[in-house]
Amino acid sequence: MTRVYVRFASGFGVAAALALTVWACGGGSDGGGGNPGQPSPNPGGGTTQPTITITPTGVDPKEINIHSGQVVRFVNSDARAHEMFSTPHGTHTDCPSINDVGMLNPGASKNTASLTVVRICGFHDHMNPDNQAFRGQINVDTTQGPSPGYIR
């Protein structure tokens, strides 16, 4: 980190020095300040990221509410691999952004792409499609409408 020390006699100079320090520390918009896959701010403030955890007994939570444009992190806390995809099983076409998760080895985590369509998005473990415990839904700015078709 580069620090710039400048002595100013006025209040304006102090503000300028503060702005210069923030810029020098990476506060600019050149892309160097953010990390892909890190939690992004929520509309109400804060930086929590919606997360679905895969355990030996299933996914938790089975239903999650997000805003359009957010991503959801899937974390595999199970001792076996899981392959998370959008519904319906076989075609995975309802919410293709979920398909970015794909294979999750034990201990791994991955994000969906941005979920931008207002709808209910179903997901399932492609390696275990008939097990209800490994199915769930992501509500993108809605909880209204038909439930996602898990197996068609």
PDB file of C-alpha atoms in Angstrom:
ATOM      1  CA  MET A   1       0.000   0.000   0.000  1.00  0.00           C
ATOM      2  CA  THR A   2       1.307   3.437  -0.899  1.00  0.00           C
ATOM      3  CA  ARG A   3       0.593   6.256   1.530  1.00  0.00           C
ATOM      4  CA  VAL A   4       0.695   9.863   0.547  1.00  0.00           C
ATOM      5  CA  TYR A   5       1.182  12.463   3.273  1.00  0.00           C
ATOM      6  CA  VAL A   6       0.263  16.022   2.418  1.00  0.00           C
ATOM      7  CA  ARG A   7      -0.109  18.919   4.834  1.00  0.00           C
ATOM      8  CA  PHE A   8      -3.087  21.187   4.131  1.00  0.00           C
ATOM      9  CA  ALA A   9      -4.226  24.292   5.966  1.00  0.00           C
ATOM     10  CA  SER A  10      -7.912  24.161   5.128  1.00  0.00           C
ATOM     11  CA  GLY A  11     -10.807  21.761   5.669  1.00  0.00           C
ATOM     12  CA  PHE A  12     -10.958  21.247   1.920  1.00  0.00           C
ATOM     13  CA  GLY A  13      -7.363  20.024   1.963  1.00  0.00           C
ATOM     14  CA  VAL A  14      -8.181  17.449   4.643  1.00  0.00           C
ATOM     15  CA  ALA A  15     -11.056  16.099   2.533  1.00  0.00           C
ATOM     16  CA  ALA A  16      -8.811  15.953  -0.525  1.00  0.00           C
ATOM     17  CA  ALA A  17      -6.104  14.112   1.425  1.00  0.00           C
ATOM     18  CA  LEU A  18      -8.687  11.605   2.691  1.00  0.00           C
ATOM     19  CA  ALA A  19      -9.981  11.006  -0.841  1.00  0.00           C
ATOM     20  CA  LEU A  20      -6.423  10.541  -2.096  1.00  0.00           C
ATOM     21  CA  THR A  21      -5.714   8.001   0.665  1.00  0.00           C
ATOM     22  CA  VAL A  22      -8.880   6.018  -0.146  1.00  0.00           C
ATOM     23  CA  TRP A  23      -7.954   6.014  -3.834  1.00  0.00           C
ATOM     24  CA  ALA A  24      -4.389   4.869  -3.103  1.00  0.00           C
ATOM     25  CA  CYS A  25      -5.702   1.983  -0.974  1.00  0.00           C
ATOM     26  CA  GLY A  26      -7.734   0.523  -3.823  1.00  0.00           C
ATOM     27  CA  GLY A  27     -11.035   2.295  -3.275  1.00  0.00           C
ATOM     28  CA  GLY A  28     -11.249   3.246  -6.946  1.00  0.00           C
ATOM     29  CA  SER A  29     -13.376   1.474  -9.532  1.00  0.00           C
ATOM     30  CA  ASP A  30     -10.554  -0.118 -11.533  1.00  0.00           C
ATOM     31  CA  GLY A  31     -11.732  -3.614 -10.589  1.00  0.00           C
ATOM     32  CA  GLY A  32      -8.897  -4.255  -8.161  1.00  0.00           C
ATOM     33  CA  GLY A  33     -10.953  -3.737  -5.000  1.00  0.00           C
ATOM     34  CA  GLY A  34     -13.485  -6.585  -5.362  1.00  0.00           C
ATOM     35  CA  ASN A  35     -13.219 -10.342  -5.294  1.00  0.00           C
ATOM     36  CA  PRO A  36     -15.424 -12.465  -7.554  1.00  0.00           C
ATOM     37  CA  GLY A  37     -17.607 -14.845  -5.596  1.00  0.00           C
ATOM     38  CA  GLN A  38     -17.524 -12.743  -2.443  1.00  0.00           C
ATOM     39  CA  PRO A  39     -20.768 -11.643  -0.795  1.00  0.00           C
ATOM     40  CA  SER A  40     -22.313  -8.598  -2.393  1.00  0.00           C
ATOM     41  CA  PRO A  41     -24.278  -5.895  -0.606  1.00  0.00           C
ATOM     42  CA  ASN A  42     -27.951  -6.563  -0.036  1.00  0.00           C
ATOM     43  CA  PRO A  43     -30.536  -3.850  -0.751  1.00  0.00           C
ATOM     44  CA  GLY A  44     -30.945  -3.235   3.000  1.00  0.00           C
ATOM     45  CA  GLY A  45     -27.191  -2.939   3.561  1.00  0.00           C
ATOM     46  CA  GLY A  46     -24.777  -5.504   4.933  1.00  0.00           C
ATOM     47  CA  THR A  47     -22.841  -8.106   3.003  1.00  0.00           C
ATOM     48  CA  THR A  48     -24.433 -11.469   3.699  1.00  0.00           C
ATOM     49  CA  GLN A  49     -24.670 -13.868   0.791  1.00  0.00           C
ATOM     50  CA  PRO A  50     -27.583 -16.260   0.402  1.00  0.00           C
ATOM     51  CA  THR A  51     -26.182 -19.743   1.062  1.00  0.00           C
ATOM     52  CA  ILE A  52     -27.523 -23.279   0.735  1.00  0.00           C
ATOM     53  CA  THR A  53     -25.593 -25.937   2.634  1.00  0.00           C
ATOM     54  CA  ILE A  54     -25.560 -29.566   1.539  1.00  0.00           C
ATOM     55  CA  THR A  55     -25.381 -31.977   4.468  1.00  0.00           C
ATOM     56  CA  PRO A  56     -25.622 -35.784   4.679  1.00  0.00           C
ATOM     57  CA  THR A  57     -29.355 -35.376   5.367  1.00  0.00           C
ATOM     58  CA  GLY A  58     -30.137 -32.937   2.528  1.00  0.00           C
ATOM     59  CA  VAL A  59     -30.050 -29.249   1.608  1.00  0.00           C
ATOM     60  CA  ASP A  60     -30.544 -26.496   4.173  1.00  0.00           C
ATOM     61  CA  PRO A  61     -32.534 -24.395   3.684  1.00  0.00           C
ATOM     62  CA  LYS A  62     -34.782 -26.118   1.152  1.00  0.00           C
ATOM     63  CA  GLU A  63     -36.230 -22.741   0.156  1.00  0.00           C
ATOM     64  CA  ILE A  64     -34.464 -19.382  -0.010  1.00  0.00           C
ATOM     65  CA  ASN A  65     -35.670 -15.895  -1.007  1.00  0.00           C
ATOM     66  CA  ILE A  66     -33.375 -13.574  -2.971  1.00  0.00           C
ATOM     67  CA  HIS A  67     -33.581 -10.401  -5.038  1.00  0.00           C
ATOM     68  CA  SER A  68     -33.117 -10.358  -8.800  1.00  0.00           C
ATOM     69  CA  GLY A  69     -29.432 -10.103  -9.708  1.00  0.00           C
ATOM     70  CA  GLN A  70     -28.139 -11.915  -6.619  1.00  0.00           C
ATOM     71  CA  VAL A  71     -26.144 -15.124  -6.647  1.00  0.00           C
ATOM     72  CA  VAL A  72     -26.539 -18.064  -4.266  1.00  0.00           C
ATOM     73  CA  ARG A  73     -23.604 -19.964  -2.796  1.00  0.00           C
ATOM     74  CA  PHE A  74     -23.860 -23.744  -2.447  1.00  0.00           C
ATOM     75  CA  VAL A  75     -21.573 -25.271   0.206  1.00  0.00           C
ATOM     76  CA  ASN A  76     -20.982 -29.028   0.328  1.00  0.00           C
ATOM     77  CA  SER A  77     -20.634 -30.010   3.995  1.00  0.00           C
ATOM     78  CA  ASP A  78     -21.225 -33.682   3.190  1.00  0.00           C
ATOM     79  CA  ALA A  79     -18.532 -36.373   2.925  1.00  0.00           C
ATOM     80  CA  ARG A  80     -19.637 -37.238  -0.605  1.00  0.00           C
ATOM     81  CA  ALA A  81     -19.820 -35.264  -3.846  1.00  0.00           C
ATOM     82  CA  HIS A  82     -23.048 -33.661  -5.094  1.00  0.00           C
ATOM     83  CA  GLU A  83     -23.924 -32.219  -8.494  1.00  0.00           C
ATOM     84  CA  MET A  84     -26.375 -29.328  -8.220  1.00  0.00           C
ATOM     85  CA  PHE A  85     -28.436 -28.329 -11.253  1.00  0.00           C
ATOM     86  CA  SER A  86     -31.644 -26.533 -12.173  1.00  0.00           C
ATOM     87  CA  THR A  87     -34.882 -28.413 -12.663  1.00  0.00           C
ATOM     88  CA  PRO A  88     -36.188 -30.376 -14.467  1.00  0.00           C
ATOM     89  CA  HIS A  89     -33.867 -33.331 -14.053  1.00  0.00           C
ATOM     90  CA  GLY A  90     -32.297 -34.299 -17.349  1.00  0.00           C
ATOM     91  CA  THR A  91     -32.645 -30.966 -19.167  1.00  0.00           C
ATOM     92  CA  HIS A  92     -31.805 -28.450 -16.385  1.00  0.00           C
ATOM     93  CA  THR A  93     -33.455 -25.609 -18.310  1.00  0.00           C
ATOM     94  CA  ASP A  94     -35.717 -23.782 -15.820  1.00  0.00           C
ATOM     95  CA  CYS A  95     -33.004 -21.545 -14.311  1.00  0.00           C
ATOM     96  CA  PRO A  96     -29.719 -22.173 -16.147  1.00  0.00           C
ATOM     97  CA  SER A  97     -27.838 -19.838 -13.755  1.00  0.00           C
ATOM     98  CA  ILE A  98     -27.992 -22.614 -11.145  1.00  0.00           C
ATOM     99  CA  ASN A  99     -26.096 -24.937 -13.497  1.00  0.00           C
ATOM    100  CA  ASP A 100     -22.904 -22.938 -12.821  1.00  0.00           C
ATOM    101  CA  VAL A 101     -22.706 -24.792  -9.497  1.00  0.00           C
ATOM    102  CA  GLY A 102     -22.431 -28.278 -11.030  1.00  0.00           C
ATOM    103  CA  MET A 103     -20.059 -30.705  -9.275  1.00  0.00           C
ATOM    104  CA  LEU A 104     -19.253 -29.998  -5.637  1.00  0.00           C
ATOM    105  CA  ASN A 105     -16.686 -32.248  -3.995  1.00  0.00           C
ATOM    106  CA  PRO A 106     -16.734 -32.574  -0.194  1.00  0.00           C
ATOM    107  CA  GLY A 107     -15.814 -29.244   1.416  1.00  0.00           C
ATOM    108  CA  ALA A 108     -16.190 -27.278  -1.834  1.00  0.00           C
ATOM    109  CA  SER A 109     -18.444 -24.307  -2.509  1.00  0.00           C
ATOM    110  CA  LYS A 110     -19.557 -22.571  -5.700  1.00  0.00           C
ATOM    111  CA  ASN A 111     -21.883 -19.754  -6.708  1.00  0.00           C
ATOM    112  CA  THR A 112     -24.722 -19.715  -9.179  1.00  0.00           C
ATOM    113  CA  ALA A 113     -24.549 -17.103 -11.904  1.00  0.00           C
ATOM    114  CA  SER A 114     -26.729 -14.036 -11.252  1.00  0.00           C
ATOM    115  CA  LEU A 115     -30.375 -15.026 -11.031  1.00  0.00           C
ATOM    116  CA  THR A 116     -32.115 -12.224 -12.922  1.00  0.00           C
ATOM    117  CA  VAL A 117     -35.535 -13.598 -13.902  1.00  0.00           C
ATOM    118  CA  VAL A 118     -38.326 -13.096 -11.362  1.00  0.00           C
ATOM    119  CA  ARG A 119     -39.576 -16.634 -10.754  1.00  0.00           C
ATOM    120  CA  ILE A 120     -39.304 -19.717  -8.571  1.00  0.00           C
ATOM    121  CA  CYS A 121     -36.182 -21.706  -9.518  1.00  0.00           C
ATOM    122  CA  GLY A 122     -36.019 -25.355  -8.559  1.00  0.00           C
ATOM    123  CA  PHE A 123     -32.732 -27.212  -8.038  1.00  0.00           C
ATOM    124  CA  HIS A 124     -31.715 -30.808  -7.360  1.00  0.00           C
ATOM    125  CA  ASP A 125     -28.728 -33.103  -6.939  1.00  0.00           C
ATOM    126  CA  HIS A 126     -28.252 -34.611 -10.390  1.00  0.00           C
ATOM    127  CA  MET A 127     -26.470 -37.608  -8.844  1.00  0.00           C
ATOM    128  CA  ASN A 128     -29.478 -38.372  -6.622  1.00  0.00           C
ATOM    129  CA  PRO A 129     -32.501 -36.863  -8.445  1.00  0.00           C
ATOM    130  CA  ASP A 130     -35.216 -38.927  -6.744  1.00  0.00           C
ATOM    131  CA  ASN A 131     -34.214 -37.956  -3.201  1.00  0.00           C
ATOM    132  CA  GLN A 132     -36.503 -35.144  -1.986  1.00  0.00           C
ATOM    133  CA  ALA A 133     -33.964 -34.181   0.685  1.00  0.00           C
ATOM    134  CA  PHE A 134     -31.578 -32.905  -2.025  1.00  0.00           C
ATOM    135  CA  ARG A 135     -34.163 -30.747  -3.812  1.00  0.00           C
ATOM    136  CA  GLY A 136     -35.132 -27.168  -3.133  1.00  0.00           C
ATOM    137  CA  GLN A 137     -36.101 -23.844  -4.593  1.00  0.00           C
ATOM    138  CA  ILE A 138     -34.749 -20.338  -4.920  1.00  0.00           C
ATOM    139  CA  ASN A 139     -37.454 -17.669  -4.968  1.00  0.00           C
ATOM    140  CA  VAL A 140     -36.219 -14.747  -7.073  1.00  0.00           C
ATOM    141  CA  ASP A 141     -38.253 -11.698  -5.964  1.00  0.00           C
ATOM    142  CA  THR A 142     -41.372 -13.861  -5.613  1.00  0.00           C
ATOM    143  CA  THR A 143     -42.919 -16.649  -3.622  1.00  0.00           C
ATOM    144  CA  GLN A 144     -46.016 -16.701  -5.820  1.00  0.00           C
ATOM    145  CA  GLY A 145     -46.589 -19.053  -8.697  1.00  0.00           C
ATOM    146  CA  PRO A 146     -46.383 -22.738  -9.390  1.00  0.00           C
ATOM    147  CA  SER A 147     -43.797 -24.803  -7.574  1.00  0.00           C
ATOM    148  CA  PRO A 148     -40.929 -25.885  -9.797  1.00  0.00           C
ATOM    149  CA  GLY A 149     -41.225 -29.281 -11.477  1.00  0.00           C
ATOM    150  CA  TYR A 150     -38.527 -31.426  -9.932  1.00  0.00           C
ATOM    151  CA  ILE A 151     -38.788 -34.418 -12.242  1.00  0.00           C
ATOM    152  CA  ARG A 152     -40.519 -34.267 -15.596  1.00  0.00           C
TER     153      ARG A 152
END
